[in-house]
Coordinates of C-alpha atoms in Angstrom, one line a residue:
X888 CA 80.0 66.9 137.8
X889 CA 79.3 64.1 140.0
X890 CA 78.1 61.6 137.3
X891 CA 81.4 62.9 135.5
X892 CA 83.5 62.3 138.0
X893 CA 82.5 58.8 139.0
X894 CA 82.9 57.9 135.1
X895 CA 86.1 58.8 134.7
X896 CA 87.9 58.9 137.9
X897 CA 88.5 55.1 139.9
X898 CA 87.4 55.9 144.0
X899 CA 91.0 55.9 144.7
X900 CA 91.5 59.2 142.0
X901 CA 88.5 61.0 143.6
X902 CA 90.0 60.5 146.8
X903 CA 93.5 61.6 146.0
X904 CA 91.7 64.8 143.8
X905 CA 89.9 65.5 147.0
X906 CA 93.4 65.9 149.2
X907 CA 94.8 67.8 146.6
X908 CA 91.9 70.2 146.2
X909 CA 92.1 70.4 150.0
X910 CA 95.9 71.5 149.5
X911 CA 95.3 73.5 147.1
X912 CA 93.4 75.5 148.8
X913 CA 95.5 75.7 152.0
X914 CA 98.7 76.8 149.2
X915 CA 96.6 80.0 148.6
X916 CA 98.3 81.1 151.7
X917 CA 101.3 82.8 151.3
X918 CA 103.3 81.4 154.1
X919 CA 102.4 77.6 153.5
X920 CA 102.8 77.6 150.0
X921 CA 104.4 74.5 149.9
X922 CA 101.2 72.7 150.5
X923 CA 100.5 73.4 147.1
X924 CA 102.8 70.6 146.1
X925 CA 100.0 67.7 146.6
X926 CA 97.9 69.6 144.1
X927 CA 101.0 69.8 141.1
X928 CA 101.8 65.6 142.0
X929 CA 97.8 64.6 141.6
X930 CA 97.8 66.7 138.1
X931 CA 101.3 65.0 137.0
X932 CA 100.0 61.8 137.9
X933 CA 96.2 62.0 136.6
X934 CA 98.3 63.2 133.2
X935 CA 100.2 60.3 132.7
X936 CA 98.1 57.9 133.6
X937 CA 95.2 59.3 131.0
X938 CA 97.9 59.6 128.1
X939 CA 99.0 56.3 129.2
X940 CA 95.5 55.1 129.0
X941 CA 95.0 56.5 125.6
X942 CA 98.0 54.1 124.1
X943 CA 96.3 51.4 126.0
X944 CA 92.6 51.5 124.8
X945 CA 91.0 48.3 123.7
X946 CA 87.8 47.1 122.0
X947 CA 85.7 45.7 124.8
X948 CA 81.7 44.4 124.3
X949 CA 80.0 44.2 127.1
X950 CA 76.2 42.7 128.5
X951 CA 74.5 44.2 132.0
X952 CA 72.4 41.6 133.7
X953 CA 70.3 43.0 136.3
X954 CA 68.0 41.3 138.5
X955 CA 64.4 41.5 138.1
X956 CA 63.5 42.0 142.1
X957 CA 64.8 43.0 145.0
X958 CA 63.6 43.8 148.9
X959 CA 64.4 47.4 150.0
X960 CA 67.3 47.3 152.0
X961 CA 69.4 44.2 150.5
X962 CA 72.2 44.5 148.7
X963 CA 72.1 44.2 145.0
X964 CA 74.3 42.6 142.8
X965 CA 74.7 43.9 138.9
X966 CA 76.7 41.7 136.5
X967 CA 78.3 43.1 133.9
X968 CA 80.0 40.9 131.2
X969 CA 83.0 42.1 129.3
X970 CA 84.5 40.9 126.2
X971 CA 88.1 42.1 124.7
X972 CA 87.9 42.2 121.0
X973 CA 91.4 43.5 120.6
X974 CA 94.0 41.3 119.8
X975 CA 95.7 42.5 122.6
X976 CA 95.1 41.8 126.4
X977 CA 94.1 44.8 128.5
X978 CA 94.9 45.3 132.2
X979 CA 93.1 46.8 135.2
X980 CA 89.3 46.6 133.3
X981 CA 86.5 48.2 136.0
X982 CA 83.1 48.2 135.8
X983 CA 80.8 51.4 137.2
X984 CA 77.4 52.0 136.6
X985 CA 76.6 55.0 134.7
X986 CA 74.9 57.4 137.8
X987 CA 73.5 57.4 141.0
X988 CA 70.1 56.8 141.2
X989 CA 67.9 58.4 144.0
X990 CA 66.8 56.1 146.2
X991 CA 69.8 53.5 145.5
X992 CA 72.8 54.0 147.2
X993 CA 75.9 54.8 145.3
X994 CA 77.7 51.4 143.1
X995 CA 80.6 50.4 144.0
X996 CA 83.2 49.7 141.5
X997 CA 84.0 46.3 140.5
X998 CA 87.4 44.3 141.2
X999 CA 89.8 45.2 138.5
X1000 CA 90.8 42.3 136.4
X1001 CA 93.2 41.3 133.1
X1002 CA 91.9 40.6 129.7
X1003 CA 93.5 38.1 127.2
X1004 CA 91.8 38.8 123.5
X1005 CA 89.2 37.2 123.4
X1006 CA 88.4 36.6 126.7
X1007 CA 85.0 37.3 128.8
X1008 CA 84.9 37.7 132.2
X1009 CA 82.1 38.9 134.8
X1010 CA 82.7 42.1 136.7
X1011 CA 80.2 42.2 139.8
X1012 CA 79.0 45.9 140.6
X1013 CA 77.1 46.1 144.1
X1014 CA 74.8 48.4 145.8
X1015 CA 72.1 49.0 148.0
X1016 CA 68.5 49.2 147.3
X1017 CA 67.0 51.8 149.8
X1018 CA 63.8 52.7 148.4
X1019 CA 61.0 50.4 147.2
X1020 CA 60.3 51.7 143.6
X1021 CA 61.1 50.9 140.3
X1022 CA 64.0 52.1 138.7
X1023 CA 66.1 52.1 135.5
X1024 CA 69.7 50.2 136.2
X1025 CA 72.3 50.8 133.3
X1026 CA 74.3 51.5 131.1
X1027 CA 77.5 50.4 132.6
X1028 CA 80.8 52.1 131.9
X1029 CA 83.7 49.9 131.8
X1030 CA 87.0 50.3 131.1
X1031 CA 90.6 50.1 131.9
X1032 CA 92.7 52.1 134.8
X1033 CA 96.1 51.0 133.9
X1034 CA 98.9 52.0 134.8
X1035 CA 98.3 53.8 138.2
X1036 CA 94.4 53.1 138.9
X1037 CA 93.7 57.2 138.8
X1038 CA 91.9 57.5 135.6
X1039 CA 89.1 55.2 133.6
X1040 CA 88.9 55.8 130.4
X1041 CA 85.4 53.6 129.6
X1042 CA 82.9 53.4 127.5
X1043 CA 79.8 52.4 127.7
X1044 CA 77.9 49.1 128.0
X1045 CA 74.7 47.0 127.8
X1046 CA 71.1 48.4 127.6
X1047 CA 69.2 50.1 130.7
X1048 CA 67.0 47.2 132.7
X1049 CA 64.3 47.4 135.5
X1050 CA 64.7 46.8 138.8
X1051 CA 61.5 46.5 140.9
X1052 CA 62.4 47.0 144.7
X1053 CA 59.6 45.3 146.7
X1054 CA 58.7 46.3 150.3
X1055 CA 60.3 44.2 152.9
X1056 CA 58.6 40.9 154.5
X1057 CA 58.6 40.7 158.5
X1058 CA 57.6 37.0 159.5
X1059 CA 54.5 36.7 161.0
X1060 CA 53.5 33.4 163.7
X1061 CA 49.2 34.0 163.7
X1062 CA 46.8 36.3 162.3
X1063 CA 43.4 36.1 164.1
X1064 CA 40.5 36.1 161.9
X1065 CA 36.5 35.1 162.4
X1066 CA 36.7 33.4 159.1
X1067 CA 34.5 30.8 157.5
X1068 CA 33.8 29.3 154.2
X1069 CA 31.5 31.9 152.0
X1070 CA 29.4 30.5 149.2
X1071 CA 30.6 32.3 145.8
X1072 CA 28.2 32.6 143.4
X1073 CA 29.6 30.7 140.3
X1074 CA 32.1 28.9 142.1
X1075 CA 35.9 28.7 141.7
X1076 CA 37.2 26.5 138.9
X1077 CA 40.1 23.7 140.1
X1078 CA 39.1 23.3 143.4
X1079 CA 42.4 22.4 145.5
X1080 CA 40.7 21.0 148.1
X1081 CA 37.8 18.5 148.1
X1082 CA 35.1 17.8 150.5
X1083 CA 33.4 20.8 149.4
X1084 CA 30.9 21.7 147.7
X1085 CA 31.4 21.5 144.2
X1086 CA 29.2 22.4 140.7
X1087 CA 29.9 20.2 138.0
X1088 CA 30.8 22.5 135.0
X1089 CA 31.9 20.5 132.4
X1090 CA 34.2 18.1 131.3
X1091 CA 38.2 18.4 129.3
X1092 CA 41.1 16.0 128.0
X1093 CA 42.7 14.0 130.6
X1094 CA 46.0 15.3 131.5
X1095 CA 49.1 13.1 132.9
X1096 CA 48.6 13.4 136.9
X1097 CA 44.8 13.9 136.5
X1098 CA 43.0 11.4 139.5
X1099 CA 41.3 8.4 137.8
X1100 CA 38.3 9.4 140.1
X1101 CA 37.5 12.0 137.7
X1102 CA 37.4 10.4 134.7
X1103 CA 33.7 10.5 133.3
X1104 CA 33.5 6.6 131.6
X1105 CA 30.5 6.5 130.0
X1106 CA 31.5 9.4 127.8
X1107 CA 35.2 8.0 127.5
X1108 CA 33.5 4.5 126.2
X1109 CA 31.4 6.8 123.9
X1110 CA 34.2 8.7 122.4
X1111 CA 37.6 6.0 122.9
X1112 CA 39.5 8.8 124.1
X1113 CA 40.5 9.5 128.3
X1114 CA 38.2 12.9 129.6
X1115 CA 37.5 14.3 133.0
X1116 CA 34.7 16.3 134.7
X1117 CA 35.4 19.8 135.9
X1118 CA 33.9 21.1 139.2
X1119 CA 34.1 24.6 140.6
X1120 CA 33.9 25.0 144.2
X1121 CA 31.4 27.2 145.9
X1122 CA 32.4 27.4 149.6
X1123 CA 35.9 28.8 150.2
X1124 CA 37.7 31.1 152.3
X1125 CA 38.3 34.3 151.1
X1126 CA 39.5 37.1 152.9
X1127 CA 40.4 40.9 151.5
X1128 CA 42.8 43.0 152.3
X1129 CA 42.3 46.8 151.9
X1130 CA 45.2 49.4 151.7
X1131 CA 44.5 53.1 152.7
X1132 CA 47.2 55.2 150.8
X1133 CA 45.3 58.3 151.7
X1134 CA 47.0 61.5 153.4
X1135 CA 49.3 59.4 155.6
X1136 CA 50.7 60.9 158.1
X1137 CA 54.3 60.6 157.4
X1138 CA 56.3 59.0 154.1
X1139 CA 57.9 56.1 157.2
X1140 CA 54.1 55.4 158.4
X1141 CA 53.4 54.8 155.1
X1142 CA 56.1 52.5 154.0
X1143 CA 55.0 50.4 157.4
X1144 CA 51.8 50.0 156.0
X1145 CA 53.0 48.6 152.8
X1146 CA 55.5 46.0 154.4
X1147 CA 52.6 45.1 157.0
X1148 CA 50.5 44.5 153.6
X1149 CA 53.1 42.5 152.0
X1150 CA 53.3 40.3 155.4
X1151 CA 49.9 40.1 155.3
X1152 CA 50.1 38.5 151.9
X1153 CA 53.3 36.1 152.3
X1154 CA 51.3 34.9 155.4
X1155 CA 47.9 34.5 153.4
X1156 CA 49.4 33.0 151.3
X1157 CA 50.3 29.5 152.8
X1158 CA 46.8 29.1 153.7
X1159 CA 43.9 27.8 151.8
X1160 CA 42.2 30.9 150.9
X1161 CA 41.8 33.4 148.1
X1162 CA 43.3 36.6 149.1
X1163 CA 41.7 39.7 147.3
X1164 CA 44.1 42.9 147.5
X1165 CA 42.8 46.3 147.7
X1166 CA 44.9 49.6 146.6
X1167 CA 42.9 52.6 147.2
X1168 CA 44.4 55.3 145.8
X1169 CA 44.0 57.6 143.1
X1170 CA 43.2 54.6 140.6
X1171 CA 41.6 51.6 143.0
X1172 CA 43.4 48.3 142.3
X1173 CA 41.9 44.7 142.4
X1174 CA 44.2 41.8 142.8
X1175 CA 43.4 37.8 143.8
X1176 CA 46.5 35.1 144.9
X1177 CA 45.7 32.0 146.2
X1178 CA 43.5 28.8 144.5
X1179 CA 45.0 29.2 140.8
X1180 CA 43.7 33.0 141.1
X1181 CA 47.2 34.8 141.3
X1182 CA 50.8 34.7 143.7
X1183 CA 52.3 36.7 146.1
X1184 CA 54.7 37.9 143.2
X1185 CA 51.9 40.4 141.5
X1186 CA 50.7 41.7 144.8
X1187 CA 54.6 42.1 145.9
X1188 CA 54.9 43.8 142.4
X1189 CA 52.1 46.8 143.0
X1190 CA 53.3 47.2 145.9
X1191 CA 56.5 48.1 145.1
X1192 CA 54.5 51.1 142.8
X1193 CA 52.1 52.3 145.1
X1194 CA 52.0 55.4 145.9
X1195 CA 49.7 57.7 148.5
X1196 CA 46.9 59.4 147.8
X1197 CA 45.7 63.3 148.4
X1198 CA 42.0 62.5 146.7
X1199 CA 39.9 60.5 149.0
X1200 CA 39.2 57.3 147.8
X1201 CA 36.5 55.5 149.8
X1202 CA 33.3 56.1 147.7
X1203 CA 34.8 54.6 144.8
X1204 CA 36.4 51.9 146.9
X1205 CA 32.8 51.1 148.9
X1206 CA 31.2 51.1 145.5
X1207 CA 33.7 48.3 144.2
X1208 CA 33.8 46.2 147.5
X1209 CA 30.0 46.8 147.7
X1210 CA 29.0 43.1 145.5
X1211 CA 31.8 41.5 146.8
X1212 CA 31.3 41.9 150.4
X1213 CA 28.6 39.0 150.9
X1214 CA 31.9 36.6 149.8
X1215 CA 34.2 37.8 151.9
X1216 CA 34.7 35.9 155.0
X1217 CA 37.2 38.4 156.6
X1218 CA 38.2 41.7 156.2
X1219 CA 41.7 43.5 157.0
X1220 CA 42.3 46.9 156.4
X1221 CA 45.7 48.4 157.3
X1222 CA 45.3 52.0 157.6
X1223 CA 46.7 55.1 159.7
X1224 CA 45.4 57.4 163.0
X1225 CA 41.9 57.6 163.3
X1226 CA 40.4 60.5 161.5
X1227 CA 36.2 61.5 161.5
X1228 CA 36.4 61.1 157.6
X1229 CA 38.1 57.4 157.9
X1230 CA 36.1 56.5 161.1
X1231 CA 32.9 56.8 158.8
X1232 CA 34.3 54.6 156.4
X1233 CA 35.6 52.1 159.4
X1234 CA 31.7 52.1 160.3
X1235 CA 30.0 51.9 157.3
X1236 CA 32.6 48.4 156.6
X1237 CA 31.4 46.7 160.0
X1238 CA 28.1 47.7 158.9
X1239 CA 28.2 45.3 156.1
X1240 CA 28.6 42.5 158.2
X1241 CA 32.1 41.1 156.8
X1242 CA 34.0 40.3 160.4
X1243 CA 36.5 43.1 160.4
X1244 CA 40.4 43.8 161.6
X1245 CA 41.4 47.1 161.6
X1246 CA 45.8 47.9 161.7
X1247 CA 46.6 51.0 162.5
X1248 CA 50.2 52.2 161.7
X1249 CA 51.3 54.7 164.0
X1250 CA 53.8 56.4 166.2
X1251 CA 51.3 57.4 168.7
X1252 CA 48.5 56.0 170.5
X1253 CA 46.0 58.7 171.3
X1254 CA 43.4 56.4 172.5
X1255 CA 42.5 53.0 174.0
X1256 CA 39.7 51.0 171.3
X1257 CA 39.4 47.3 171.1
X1258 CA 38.4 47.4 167.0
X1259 CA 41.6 48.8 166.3
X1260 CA 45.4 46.9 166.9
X1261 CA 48.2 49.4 167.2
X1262 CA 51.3 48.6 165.1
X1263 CA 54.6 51.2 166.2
X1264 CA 56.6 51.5 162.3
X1265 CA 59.7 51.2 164.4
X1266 CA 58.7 47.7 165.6
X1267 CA 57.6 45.7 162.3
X1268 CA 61.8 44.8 162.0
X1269 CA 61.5 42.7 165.1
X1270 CA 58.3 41.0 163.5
X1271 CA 54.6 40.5 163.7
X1272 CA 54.5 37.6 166.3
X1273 CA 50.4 37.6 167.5
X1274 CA 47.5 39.7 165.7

């Protein structure tokens, strides 16, 4: 009834059909009959101005362009394009999206506009993006509300699209970390900094922007054509980042912990270090940003997916971090109230030997411990100045 409603009545009809059910329900008493009256007027009016409608329909095309990414809690802006194929110009055209989506607040209607034939125009539907998720945005209904803006007669428009709603970003000033350069075994290919050390791997075509320091002479005079030596780098920065999605306490906790990751990352990210992201959930997820590896955009991206876990997921994850460890020059691990089973798996990580931060997202503080830094959910908005 409610995705009815909103497809065929404009927000001033449902208003007006609300008053007049309201009335129509006081009528029901004998002695105020009269109120009644409201009712009969919103039917009389709702009847002409659908058979008015029906004389009016035109042929209209139309294209929805929905952004590919948003942050939870910003406003989100839906173009639809409309085209009248009639030969005749059509008045009051509105755009609606098709239904309300949970997790995105309701769409507004777009400004009503006139159609000549053959004219295109771009009707702007907004709403707000509440949840981080991904969700399916579309088809539009558009259509006209002429003469007295109660009914739309629309059809629909345009092909479903994905939005992906990514976790919001609170700006962060310092993150303390006892982090060094690691050797990696192998090396990293396209070194961005130099003064390192370096492996010589091979050599490739020179490329416009290539330094001339690079070019290898003796086998550019051999073969008349420009070609450069290739080094990977084997001391670096890298730090992980682990996410516990399991048993949080509370859904709010939880989304603090993703938007303290995804802070983690955008600030990570301006430095000179490979970043290695850890979901552990029910399926454990490996991603790198940073040094050619991978951007904040991919990381930003599971994020926006993650869900929590009810499976505990530290065996696997020790068993994947396990070779990777020795390379890591700082750990973080964002993660909820101490529990004995997570404790253990807080242990066996400083164990390894990997300098380690610990974040703990939660409402309450049951204890005073140095290895862990407290972060309220309630507080992330104002930002994470010193850690």
């Amino acid at each position: 009834m409610r995705v009815w409603l909103r497809r065929y009545l404009t927000a001033g009809g449902r208003v007006m059909w609300g008053a007049a059910l309201i009335s129509l329900a006081a009528g029901l008493d004998p002695y105020r009959g009269q109120l009644s009256g409201l009712f009969v007027m919103s039917a009389g009016l709702t009847a002409a101005n659908f058979l008015v409608g029906l004389l009016m329909i035109r042929r209209l095309k139309g294209e929805l362009r929905v952004p590919a990414r948003a942050v939870a809690g910003s406003e989100v802006k839906v173009t639809v394009l409309v085209t009248n194929r009639s030969r005749h110009s059509t008045y009051d055209v509105e755009a609606t999206l098709a239904k309300t989506i949970p997790g995105l607040a309701s769409a507004r209607e777009s400004r009503r506009s006139h159609l000549k034939p053959g004219q295109q125009v771009g009707l702007e539907v907004f709403f707000q993006a509440l949840k981080r998720g991904a969700y399916r945005i579309g088809p539009a209904h558009v259509g006209s509300t002429y003469p007295l803006g109660i009914v739309r007669l629309s059809q629909k428009v345009g092909e479903p699209q994905t939005l992906l709603v990514t976790p919001r970003i609170h700006p962060m000033r310092n993150l303390r970390l006892h982090s060094g350069m690691r050797h990696q075994p192998g090396g990293l290919p396209l070194a961005s900094q130099q003064g390192e050390s370096l492996e010589f791997v091979g050599v490739r075509d020179y490329r416009p922007g290539d330094s001339p320091r690079k070019i290898h002479w003796k086998l550019f005079a051999r073969r008349g054509q420009p070609v450069v030596r290739e080094y990977a780098q084997e001391y670096f920065s890298r730090i992980g980042i682990i996410l516990d999605t399991y048993r949080p306490p509370k859904p709010k906790e939880f989304e603090a912990a993703l938007e303290t990751v995804a802070s983690l990352a955008s600030y990570l990210e301006r430095s000179d270090s490979v970043v290695d992201f850890f979901a552990a959930g029910e399926q454990l997820i490996l991603l790198s940003m940073g040094r050619n590896q991978g951007s904040l955009e991919g990381v930003l991206e599971t994020l926006a997916c993650v869900k929590s876990s009810r499976r505990s997921p530290y065996a696997q994850l020790e068993a994947q971090l396990e070779p990777l460890i020795p390379r890591l020059s700082a750990l973080v691990l964002v993660t909820f109230a101490p529990t004995p089973e997570r404790r253990a798996f807080w242990e066996r990580l400083t164990v390894a030997g990997t300098p380690l931060r610990i974040l703990c997202l939660s409402r309450n503080r049951p204890e005073e411990d140095q290895a862990l830094t407290w972060i309220h959910p309630d507080q992330l908005a104002a930002g994470l100045d010193d850690l």
